[in-house]
CSV table of C-alpha atoms and ligand atoms in Angstrom, one decimal:
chain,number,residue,atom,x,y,z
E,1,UNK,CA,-24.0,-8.9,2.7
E,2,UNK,CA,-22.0,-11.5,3.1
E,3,UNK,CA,-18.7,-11.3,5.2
E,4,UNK,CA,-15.4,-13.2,3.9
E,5,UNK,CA,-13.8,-15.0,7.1
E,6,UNK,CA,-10.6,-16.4,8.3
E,7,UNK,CA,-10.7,-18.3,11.2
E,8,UNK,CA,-7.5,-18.3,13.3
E,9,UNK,CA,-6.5,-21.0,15.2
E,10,UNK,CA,-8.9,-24.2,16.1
E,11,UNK,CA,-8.1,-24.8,19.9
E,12,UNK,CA,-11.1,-24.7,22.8
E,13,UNK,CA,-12.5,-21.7,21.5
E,14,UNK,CA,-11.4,-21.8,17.7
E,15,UNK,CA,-13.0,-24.7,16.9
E,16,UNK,CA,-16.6,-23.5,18.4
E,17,UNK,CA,-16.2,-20.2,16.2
E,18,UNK,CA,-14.7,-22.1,12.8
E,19,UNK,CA,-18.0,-24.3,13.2
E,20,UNK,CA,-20.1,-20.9,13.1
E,21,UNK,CA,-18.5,-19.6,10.3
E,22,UNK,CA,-19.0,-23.2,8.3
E,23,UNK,CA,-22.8,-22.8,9.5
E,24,UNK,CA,-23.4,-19.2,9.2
E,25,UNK,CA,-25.4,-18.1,5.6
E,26,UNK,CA,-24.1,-14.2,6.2
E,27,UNK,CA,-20.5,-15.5,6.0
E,28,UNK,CA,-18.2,-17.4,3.5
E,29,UNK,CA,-15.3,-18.8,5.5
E,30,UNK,CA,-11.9,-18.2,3.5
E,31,UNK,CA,-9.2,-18.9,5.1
E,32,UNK,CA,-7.6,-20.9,8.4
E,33,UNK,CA,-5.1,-21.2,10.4
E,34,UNK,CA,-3.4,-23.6,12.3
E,35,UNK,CA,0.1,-23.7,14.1
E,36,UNK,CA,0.2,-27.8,15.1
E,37,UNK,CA,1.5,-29.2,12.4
E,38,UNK,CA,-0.9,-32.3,13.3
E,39,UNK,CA,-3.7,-29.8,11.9
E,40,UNK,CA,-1.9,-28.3,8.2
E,41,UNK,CA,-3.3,-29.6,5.3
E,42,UNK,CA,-6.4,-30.6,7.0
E,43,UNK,CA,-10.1,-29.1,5.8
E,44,UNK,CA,-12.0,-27.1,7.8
E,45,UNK,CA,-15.3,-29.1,8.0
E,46,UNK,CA,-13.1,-32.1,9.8
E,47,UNK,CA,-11.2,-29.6,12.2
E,48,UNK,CA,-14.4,-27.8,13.3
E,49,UNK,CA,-15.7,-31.7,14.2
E,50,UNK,CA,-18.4,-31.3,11.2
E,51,UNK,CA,-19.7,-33.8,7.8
E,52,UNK,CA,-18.5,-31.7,5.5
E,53,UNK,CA,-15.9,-30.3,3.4
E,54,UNK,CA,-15.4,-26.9,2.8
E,55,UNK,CA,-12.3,-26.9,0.3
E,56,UNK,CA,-10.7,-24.4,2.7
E,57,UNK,CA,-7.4,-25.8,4.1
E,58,UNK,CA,-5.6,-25.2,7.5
E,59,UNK,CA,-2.2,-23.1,6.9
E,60,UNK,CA,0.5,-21.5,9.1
E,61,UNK,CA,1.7,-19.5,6.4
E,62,UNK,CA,0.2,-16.0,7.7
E,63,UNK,CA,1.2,-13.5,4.5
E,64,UNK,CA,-0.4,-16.0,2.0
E,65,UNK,CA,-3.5,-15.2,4.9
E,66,UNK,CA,-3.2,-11.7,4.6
E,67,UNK,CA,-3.6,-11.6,0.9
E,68,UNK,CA,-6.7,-13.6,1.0
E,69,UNK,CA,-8.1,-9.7,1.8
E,70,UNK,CA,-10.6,-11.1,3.6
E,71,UNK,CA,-13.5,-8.2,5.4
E,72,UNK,CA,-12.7,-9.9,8.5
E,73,UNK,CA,-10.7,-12.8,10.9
E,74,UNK,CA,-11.8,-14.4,14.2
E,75,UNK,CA,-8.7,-14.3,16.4
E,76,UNK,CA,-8.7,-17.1,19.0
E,77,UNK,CA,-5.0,-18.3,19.3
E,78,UNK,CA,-4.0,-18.2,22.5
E,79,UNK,CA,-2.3,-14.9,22.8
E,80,UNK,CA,-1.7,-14.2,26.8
E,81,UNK,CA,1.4,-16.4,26.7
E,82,UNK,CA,3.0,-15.5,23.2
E,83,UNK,CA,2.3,-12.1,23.5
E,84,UNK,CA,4.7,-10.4,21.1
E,85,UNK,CA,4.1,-13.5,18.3
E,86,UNK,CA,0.2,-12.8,18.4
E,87,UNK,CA,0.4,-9.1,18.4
E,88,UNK,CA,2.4,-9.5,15.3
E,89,UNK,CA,-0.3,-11.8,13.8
E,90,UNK,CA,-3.6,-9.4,14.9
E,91,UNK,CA,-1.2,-6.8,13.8
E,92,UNK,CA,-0.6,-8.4,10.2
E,93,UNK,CA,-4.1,-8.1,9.2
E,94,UNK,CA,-4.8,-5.0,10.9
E,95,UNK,CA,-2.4,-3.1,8.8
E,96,UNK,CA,-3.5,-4.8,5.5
E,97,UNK,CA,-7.2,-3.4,6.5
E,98,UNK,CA,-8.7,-6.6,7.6
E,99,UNK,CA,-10.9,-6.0,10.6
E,100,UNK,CA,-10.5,-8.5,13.5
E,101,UNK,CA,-12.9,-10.1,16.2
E,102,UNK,CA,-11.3,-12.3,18.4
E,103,UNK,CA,-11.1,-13.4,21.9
E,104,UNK,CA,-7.5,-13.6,22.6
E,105,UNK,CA,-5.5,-11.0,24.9
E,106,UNK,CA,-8.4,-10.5,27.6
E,107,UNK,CA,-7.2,-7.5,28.7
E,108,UNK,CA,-8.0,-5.6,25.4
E,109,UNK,CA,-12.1,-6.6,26.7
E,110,UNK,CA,-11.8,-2.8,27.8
E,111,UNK,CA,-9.2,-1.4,25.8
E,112,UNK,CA,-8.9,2.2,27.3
E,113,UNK,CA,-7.5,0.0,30.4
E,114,UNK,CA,-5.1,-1.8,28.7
E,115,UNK,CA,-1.5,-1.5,29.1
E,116,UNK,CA,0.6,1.0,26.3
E,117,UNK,CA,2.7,-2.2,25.1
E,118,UNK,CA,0.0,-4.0,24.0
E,119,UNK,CA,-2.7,-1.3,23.0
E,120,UNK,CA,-0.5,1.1,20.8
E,121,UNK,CA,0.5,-1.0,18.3
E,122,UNK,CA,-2.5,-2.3,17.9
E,123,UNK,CA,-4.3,1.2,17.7
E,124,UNK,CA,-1.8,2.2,14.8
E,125,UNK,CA,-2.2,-0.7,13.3
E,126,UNK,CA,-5.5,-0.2,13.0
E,127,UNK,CA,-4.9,3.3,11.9
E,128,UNK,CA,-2.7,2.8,8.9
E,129,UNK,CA,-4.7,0.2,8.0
E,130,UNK,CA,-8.4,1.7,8.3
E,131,UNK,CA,-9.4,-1.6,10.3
E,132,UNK,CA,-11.4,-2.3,13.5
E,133,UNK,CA,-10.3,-5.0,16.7
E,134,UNK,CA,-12.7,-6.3,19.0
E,135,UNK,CA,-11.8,-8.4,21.6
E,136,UNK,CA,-14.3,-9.8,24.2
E,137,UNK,CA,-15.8,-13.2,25.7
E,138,UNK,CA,-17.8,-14.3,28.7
E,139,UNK,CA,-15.4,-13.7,31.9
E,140,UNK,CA,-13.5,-10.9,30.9
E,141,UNK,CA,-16.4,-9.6,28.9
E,142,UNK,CA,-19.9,-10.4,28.3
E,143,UNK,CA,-20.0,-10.5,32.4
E,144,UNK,CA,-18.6,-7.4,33.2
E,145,UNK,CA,-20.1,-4.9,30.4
E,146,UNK,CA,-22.9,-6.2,28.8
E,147,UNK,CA,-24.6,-8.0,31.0
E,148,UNK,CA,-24.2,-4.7,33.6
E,149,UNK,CA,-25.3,-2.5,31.0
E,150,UNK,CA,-28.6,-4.6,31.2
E,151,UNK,CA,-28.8,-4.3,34.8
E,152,UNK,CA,-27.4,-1.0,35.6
E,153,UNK,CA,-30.3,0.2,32.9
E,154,UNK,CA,-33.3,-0.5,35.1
E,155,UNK,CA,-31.7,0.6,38.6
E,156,UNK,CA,-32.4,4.5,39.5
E,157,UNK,CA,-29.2,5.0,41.4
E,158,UNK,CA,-26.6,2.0,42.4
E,159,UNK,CA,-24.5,1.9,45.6
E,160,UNK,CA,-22.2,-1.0,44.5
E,161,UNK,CA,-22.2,-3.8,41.9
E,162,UNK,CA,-21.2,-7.3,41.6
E,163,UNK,CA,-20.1,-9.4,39.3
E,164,UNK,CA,-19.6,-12.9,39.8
E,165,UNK,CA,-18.4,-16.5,37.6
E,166,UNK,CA,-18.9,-18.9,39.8
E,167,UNK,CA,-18.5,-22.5,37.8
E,168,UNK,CA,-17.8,-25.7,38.7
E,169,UNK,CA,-14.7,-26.5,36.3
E,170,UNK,CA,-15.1,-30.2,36.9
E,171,UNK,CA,-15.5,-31.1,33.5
E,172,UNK,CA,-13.6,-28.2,31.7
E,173,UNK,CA,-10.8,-29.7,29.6
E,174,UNK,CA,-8.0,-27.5,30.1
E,175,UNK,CA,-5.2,-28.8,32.3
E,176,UNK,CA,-2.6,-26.3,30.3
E,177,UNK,CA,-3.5,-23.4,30.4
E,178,UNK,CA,-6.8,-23.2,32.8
E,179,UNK,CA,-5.3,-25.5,35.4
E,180,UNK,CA,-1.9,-24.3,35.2
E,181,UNK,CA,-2.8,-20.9,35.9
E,182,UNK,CA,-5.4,-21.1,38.4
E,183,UNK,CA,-3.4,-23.5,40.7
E,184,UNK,CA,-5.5,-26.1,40.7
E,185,UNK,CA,-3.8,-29.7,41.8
E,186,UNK,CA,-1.2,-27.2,43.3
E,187,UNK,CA,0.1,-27.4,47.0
E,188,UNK,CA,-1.9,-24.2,48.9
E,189,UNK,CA,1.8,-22.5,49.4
E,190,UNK,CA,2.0,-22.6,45.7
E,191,UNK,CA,1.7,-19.0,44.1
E,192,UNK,CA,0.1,-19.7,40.4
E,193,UNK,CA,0.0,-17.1,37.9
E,194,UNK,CA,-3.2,-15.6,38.2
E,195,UNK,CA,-2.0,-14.7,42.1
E,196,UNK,CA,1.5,-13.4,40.9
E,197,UNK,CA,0.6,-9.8,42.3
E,198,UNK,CA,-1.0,-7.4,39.4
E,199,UNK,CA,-2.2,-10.2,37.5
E,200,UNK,CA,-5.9,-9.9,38.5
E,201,UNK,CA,-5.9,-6.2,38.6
E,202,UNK,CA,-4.8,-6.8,34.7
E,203,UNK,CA,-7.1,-9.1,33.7
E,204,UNK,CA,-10.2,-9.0,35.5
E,205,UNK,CA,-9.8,-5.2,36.9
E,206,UNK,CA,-9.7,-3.2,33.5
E,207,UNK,CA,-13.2,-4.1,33.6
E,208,UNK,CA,-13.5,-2.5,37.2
E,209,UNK,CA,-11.9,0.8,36.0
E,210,UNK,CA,-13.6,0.6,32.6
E,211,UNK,CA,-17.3,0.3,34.7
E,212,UNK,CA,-15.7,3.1,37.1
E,213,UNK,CA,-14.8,5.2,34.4
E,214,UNK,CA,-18.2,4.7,33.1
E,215,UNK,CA,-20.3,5.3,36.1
E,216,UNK,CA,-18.4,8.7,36.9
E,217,UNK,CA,-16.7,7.2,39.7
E,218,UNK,CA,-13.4,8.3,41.0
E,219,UNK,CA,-12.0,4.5,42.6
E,220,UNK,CA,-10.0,5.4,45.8
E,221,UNK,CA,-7.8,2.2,44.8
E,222,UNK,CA,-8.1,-1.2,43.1
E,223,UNK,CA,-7.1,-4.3,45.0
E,224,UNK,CA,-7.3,-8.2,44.5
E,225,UNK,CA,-8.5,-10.7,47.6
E,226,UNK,CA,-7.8,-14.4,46.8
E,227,UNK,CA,-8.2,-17.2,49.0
E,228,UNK,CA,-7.7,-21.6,47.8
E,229,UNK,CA,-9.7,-24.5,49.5
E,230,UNK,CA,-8.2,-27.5,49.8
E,231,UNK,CA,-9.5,-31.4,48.7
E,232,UNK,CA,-9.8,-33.9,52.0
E,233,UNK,CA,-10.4,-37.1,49.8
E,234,UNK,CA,-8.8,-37.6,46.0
E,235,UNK,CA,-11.2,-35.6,43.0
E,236,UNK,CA,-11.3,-37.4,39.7
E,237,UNK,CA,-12.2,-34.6,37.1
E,238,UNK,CA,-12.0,-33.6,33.1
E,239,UNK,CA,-8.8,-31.7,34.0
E,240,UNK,CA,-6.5,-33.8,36.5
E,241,UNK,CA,-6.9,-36.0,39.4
E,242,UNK,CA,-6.6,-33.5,43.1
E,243,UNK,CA,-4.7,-35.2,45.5
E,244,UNK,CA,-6.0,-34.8,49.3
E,245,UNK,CA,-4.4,-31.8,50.5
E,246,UNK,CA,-4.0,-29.8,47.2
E,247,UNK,CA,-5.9,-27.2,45.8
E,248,UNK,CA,-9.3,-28.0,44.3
E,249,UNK,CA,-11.1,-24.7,44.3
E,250,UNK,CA,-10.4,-20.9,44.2
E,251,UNK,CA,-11.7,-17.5,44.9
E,252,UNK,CA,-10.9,-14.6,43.8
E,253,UNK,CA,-11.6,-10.8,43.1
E,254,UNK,CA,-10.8,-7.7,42.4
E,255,UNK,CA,-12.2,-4.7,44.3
E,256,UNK,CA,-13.0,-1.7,42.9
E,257,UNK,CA,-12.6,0.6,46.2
E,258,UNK,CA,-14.6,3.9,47.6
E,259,UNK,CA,-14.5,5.7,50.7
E,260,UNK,CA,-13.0,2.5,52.2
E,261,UNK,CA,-15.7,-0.1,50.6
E,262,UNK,CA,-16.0,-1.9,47.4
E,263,UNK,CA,-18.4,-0.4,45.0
E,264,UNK,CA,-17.6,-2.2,42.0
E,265,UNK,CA,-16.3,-5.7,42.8
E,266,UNK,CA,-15.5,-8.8,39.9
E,267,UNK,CA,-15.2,-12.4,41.6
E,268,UNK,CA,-14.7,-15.9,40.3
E,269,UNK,CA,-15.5,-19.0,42.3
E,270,UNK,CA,-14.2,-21.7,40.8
E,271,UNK,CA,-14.1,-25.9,41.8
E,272,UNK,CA,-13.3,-29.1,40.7
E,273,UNK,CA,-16.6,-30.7,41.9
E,274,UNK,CA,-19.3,-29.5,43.6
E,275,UNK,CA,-18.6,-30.8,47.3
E,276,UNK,CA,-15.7,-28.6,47.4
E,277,UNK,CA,-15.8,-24.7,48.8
E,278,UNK,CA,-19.1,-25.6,50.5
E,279,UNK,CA,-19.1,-22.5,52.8
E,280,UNK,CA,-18.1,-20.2,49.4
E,281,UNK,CA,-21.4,-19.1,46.7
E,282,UNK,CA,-23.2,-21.3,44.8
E,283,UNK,CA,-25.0,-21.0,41.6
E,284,UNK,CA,-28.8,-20.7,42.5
E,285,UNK,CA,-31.0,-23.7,41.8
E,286,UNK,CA,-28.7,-26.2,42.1
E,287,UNK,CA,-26.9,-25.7,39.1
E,288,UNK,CA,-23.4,-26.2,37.8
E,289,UNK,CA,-22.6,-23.0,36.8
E,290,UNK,CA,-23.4,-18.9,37.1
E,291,UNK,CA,-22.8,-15.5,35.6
E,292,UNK,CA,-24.1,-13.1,38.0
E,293,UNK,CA,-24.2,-9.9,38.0
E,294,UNK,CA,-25.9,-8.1,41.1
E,295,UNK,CA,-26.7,-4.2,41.6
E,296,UNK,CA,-27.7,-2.9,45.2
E,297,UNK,CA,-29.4,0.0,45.1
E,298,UNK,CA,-32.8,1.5,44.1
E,299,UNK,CA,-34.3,-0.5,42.8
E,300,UNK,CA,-31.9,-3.5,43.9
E,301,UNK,CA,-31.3,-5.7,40.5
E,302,UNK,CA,-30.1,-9.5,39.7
E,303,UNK,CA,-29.5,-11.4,36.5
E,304,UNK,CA,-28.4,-14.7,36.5
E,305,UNK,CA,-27.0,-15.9,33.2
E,306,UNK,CA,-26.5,-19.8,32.7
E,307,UNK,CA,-25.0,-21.0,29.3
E,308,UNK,CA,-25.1,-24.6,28.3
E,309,UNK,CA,-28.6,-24.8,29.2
E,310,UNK,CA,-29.5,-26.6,25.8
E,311,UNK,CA,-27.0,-29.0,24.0
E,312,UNK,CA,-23.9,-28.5,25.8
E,313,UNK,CA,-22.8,-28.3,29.7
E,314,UNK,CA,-22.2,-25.3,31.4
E,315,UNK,CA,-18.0,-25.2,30.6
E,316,UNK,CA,-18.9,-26.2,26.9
E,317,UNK,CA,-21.5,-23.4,27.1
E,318,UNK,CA,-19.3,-20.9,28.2
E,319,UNK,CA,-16.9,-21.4,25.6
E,320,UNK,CA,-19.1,-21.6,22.7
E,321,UNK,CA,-20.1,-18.7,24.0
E,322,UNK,CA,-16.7,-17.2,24.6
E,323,UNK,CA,-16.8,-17.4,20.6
E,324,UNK,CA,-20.4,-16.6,19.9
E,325,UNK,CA,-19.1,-12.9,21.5
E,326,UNK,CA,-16.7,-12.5,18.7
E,327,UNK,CA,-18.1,-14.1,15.5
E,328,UNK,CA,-21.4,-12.2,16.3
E,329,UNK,CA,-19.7,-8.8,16.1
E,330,UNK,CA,-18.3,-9.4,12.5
E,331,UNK,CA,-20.5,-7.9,10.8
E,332,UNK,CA,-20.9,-4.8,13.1
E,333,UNK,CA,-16.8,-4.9,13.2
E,334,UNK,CA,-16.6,-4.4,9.6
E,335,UNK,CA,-19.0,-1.4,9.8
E,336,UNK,CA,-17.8,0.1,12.9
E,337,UNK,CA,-14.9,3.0,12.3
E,338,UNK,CA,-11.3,2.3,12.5
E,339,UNK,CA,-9.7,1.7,16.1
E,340,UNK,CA,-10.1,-0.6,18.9
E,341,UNK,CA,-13.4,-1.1,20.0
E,342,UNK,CA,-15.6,-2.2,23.4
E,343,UNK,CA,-18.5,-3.4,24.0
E,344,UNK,CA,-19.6,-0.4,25.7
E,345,UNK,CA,-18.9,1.3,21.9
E,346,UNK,CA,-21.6,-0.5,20.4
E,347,UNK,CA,-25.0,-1.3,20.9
E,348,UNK,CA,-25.7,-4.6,22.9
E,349,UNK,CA,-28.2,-5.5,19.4
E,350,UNK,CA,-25.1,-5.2,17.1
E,351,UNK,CA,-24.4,-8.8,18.5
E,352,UNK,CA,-27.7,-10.0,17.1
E,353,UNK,CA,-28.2,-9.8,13.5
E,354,UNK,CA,-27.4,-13.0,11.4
E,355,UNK,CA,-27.9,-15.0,14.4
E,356,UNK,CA,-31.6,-16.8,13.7
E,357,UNK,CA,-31.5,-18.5,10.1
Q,1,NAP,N1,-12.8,-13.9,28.1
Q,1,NAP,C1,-13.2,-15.2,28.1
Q,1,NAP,O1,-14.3,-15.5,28.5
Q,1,NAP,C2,-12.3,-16.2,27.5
Q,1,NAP,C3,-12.7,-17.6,27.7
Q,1,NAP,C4,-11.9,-18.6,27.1
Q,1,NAP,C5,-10.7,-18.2,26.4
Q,1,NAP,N2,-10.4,-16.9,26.3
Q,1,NAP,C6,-9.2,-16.5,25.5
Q,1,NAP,O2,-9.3,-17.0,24.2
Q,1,NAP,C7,-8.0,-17.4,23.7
Q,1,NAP,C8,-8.1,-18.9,23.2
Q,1,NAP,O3,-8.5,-19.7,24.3
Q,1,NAP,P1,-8.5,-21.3,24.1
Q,1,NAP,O4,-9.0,-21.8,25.4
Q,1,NAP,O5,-9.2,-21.6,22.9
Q,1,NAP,O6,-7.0,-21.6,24.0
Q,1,NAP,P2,-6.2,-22.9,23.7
Q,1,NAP,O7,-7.1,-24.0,23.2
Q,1,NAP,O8,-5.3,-23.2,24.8
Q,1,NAP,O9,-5.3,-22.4,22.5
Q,1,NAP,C9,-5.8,-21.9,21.3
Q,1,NAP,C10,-4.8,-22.2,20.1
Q,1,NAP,O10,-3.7,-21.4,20.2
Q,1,NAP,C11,-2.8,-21.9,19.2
Q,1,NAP,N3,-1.4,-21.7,19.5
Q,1,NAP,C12,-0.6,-21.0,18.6
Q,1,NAP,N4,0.7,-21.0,19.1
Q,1,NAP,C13,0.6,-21.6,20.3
Q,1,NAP,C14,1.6,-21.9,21.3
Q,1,NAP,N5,2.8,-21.5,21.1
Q,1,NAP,N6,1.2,-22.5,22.4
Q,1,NAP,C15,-0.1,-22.9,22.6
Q,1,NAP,N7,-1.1,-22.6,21.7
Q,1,NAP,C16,-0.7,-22.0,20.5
Q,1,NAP,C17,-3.1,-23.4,19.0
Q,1,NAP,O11,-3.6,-23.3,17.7
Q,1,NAP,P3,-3.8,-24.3,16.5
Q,1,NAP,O12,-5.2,-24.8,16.8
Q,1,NAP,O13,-3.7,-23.4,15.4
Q,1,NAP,O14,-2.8,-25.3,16.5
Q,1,NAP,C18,-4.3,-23.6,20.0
Q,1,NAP,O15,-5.2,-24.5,19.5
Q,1,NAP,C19,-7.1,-17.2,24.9
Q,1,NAP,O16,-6.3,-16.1,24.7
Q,1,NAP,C20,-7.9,-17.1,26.1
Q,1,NAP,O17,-7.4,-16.3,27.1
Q,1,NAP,C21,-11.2,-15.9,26.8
């Protein structure tokens, strides 16, 4: 069957998922929207960076959206930062019984963790409208349930588990909001916002809870380590130029804690080039960039998950793939019942189908 599509929003990850929905045979892309004005008026084959033209024209004009009564939209504005706007968009649809998939507010990756503000309005909206929301990406998401499902399934009994992004950002193009909130080019003193006390637990802990509550396991606490490494010559990179002395890679995690150990732990380390943080992981092999996920117990189990192995790098990789995790659950989205939904909801192959034409 073939799923009628709006795609919302054409930043980093918007544009990736607007080009899958041009490509796509299973789905007929409908409608789009764009806030910049830069981008209105503009067809969708030129904004997704494609030869073609689609007839389907970039609009902010969200109710003439609505209408369209399309079976589903791929929500990738950025939502973390405008919260109560985008929760009035998602919302919008929701209640007119359009299902969403999107990648936006990470914390809804594992919804039954999420804060009442944001999840309650969304669950009634999906209520009174009969409608289905799906959130999820790469880090939050596909590295913290799915790819721990896999693992988790061929251990006998597991003592602790570890997940780890550990990526050289050095030729990630996002100075706003990446670079910004990480701190990078900052003095060390510097709090950014992703060390602003709570923040990791938010966004990077409702996955250690959501595993917790998963496994059976009753967490004594939940706490977040972070530590910066400072640049000793300049770094040129995609995002800024690092001054000697400021910040040019981070690590950081957050513990999920047991009888005074971490069982379940979730860690990013992040640089601007690879000669920073050299005491700190690497990805194995030499390479630029690493999803890990690693269980100790009987039998011990590793999988390490490199995207942008093929046409793109390892950043461009990871955020095709950031979309891949929500335009690959349309179809399963408009079948699954109404309500916010996790991966651990549905099976790892409802990502699949569609995918190999
Ligand atoms: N879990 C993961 O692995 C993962 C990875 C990457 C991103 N994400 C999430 O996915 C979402 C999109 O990320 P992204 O990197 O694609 O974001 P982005 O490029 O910074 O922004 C996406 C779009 O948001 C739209 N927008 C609307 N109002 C805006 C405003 N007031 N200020 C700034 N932008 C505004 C713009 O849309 P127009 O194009 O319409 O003008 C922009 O292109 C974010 O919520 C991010 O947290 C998750």
């Amino acid at each position: 069957m073939t799923r009628r599509v709006i795609q919302f929003s054409t930043g980093n990850v918007g544009e990736h998922a607007l080009r899958m929905l041009i490509e796509r045979p299973d789905v007929e892309l409908v409608g789009l929207h764009a806030s910049s004005p830069a981008k209105i008026g503009r067809d969708a084959g030129e904004l997704a960076g494609l030869d073609v033209t689609t007839g389907v024209l970039a609009t902010d004009d969200l109710d003439a959206l609505v209408a369209l009564n399309a079976d589903c939209v791929v929500y990738t504005s950025q939502a973390e930062t405008r919260a109560q706007e985008a929760m009035a968009e998602i919302a919008a649809f929701l209640r007119a019984g359009t299902n969403v998939v999107g990648t936006s507010f990470v914390w809804l990756v594992a919804p039954d963790q999420a804060d009442e503000w944001l999840r309650e309005p969304l669950a009634q909206a999906c209520a009174d409208g009969g409608s289905t929301l799906y959130i999820n990406g790469v880090d939050p998401g596909f590295s913290g349930d799915t790819l721990v499902y896999a693992a988790l399934s061929v251990s006998g009994r597991a003592t602790a588990i570890t997940v780890q992004e550990v990526f050289d950002y050095g030729s990630y193009d996002d100075a706003e909001f990446t670079g910004v909130s990480f701190g990078f080019g900052e003095d060390p003193g510097h709090t950014p916002i992703l060390f602003l006390p709570g923040v990791l637990s938010s966004m990077w802990g409702a996955q250690v809870r959501d595993l917790a509550d998963l496994l059976g396991v009753e967490l004594d606490e939940v706490r977040e380590r972070h530590e910066t490494w400072v640049a000793d010559e300049p770094i040129d990179c995609t995002m800024m130029r690092v001054e000697p002395g400021k910040v040019a890679a981070i690590r950081f995690a957050v513990e999920g804690i047991r009888d005074g150990a971490p069982v379940i732990t979730m860690e990013h380390v992040n640089r601007l080039t690879e000669a920073a943080a050299p005491d700190w992981p690497f990805p194995p092999e030499g390479r630029p960039g690493v999803h890990r996920v690693k269980v100790d117990g009987d039998p011990g189990v590793e999988i390490n998950a490199h995207v942008g192995t093929d046409v793109a790098d390892h950043n461009q990789g990871g955020v095709i793939a950031t979309a891949a995790r929500a335009v690959n659950m349309i179809n399963a989205a408009c079948e699954a019942p109404s309500g916010i939904v996790a991966a651990r909801d549905v099976a790892p192959s409802d990502h699949v189908p569609g995918l190999m034409w």
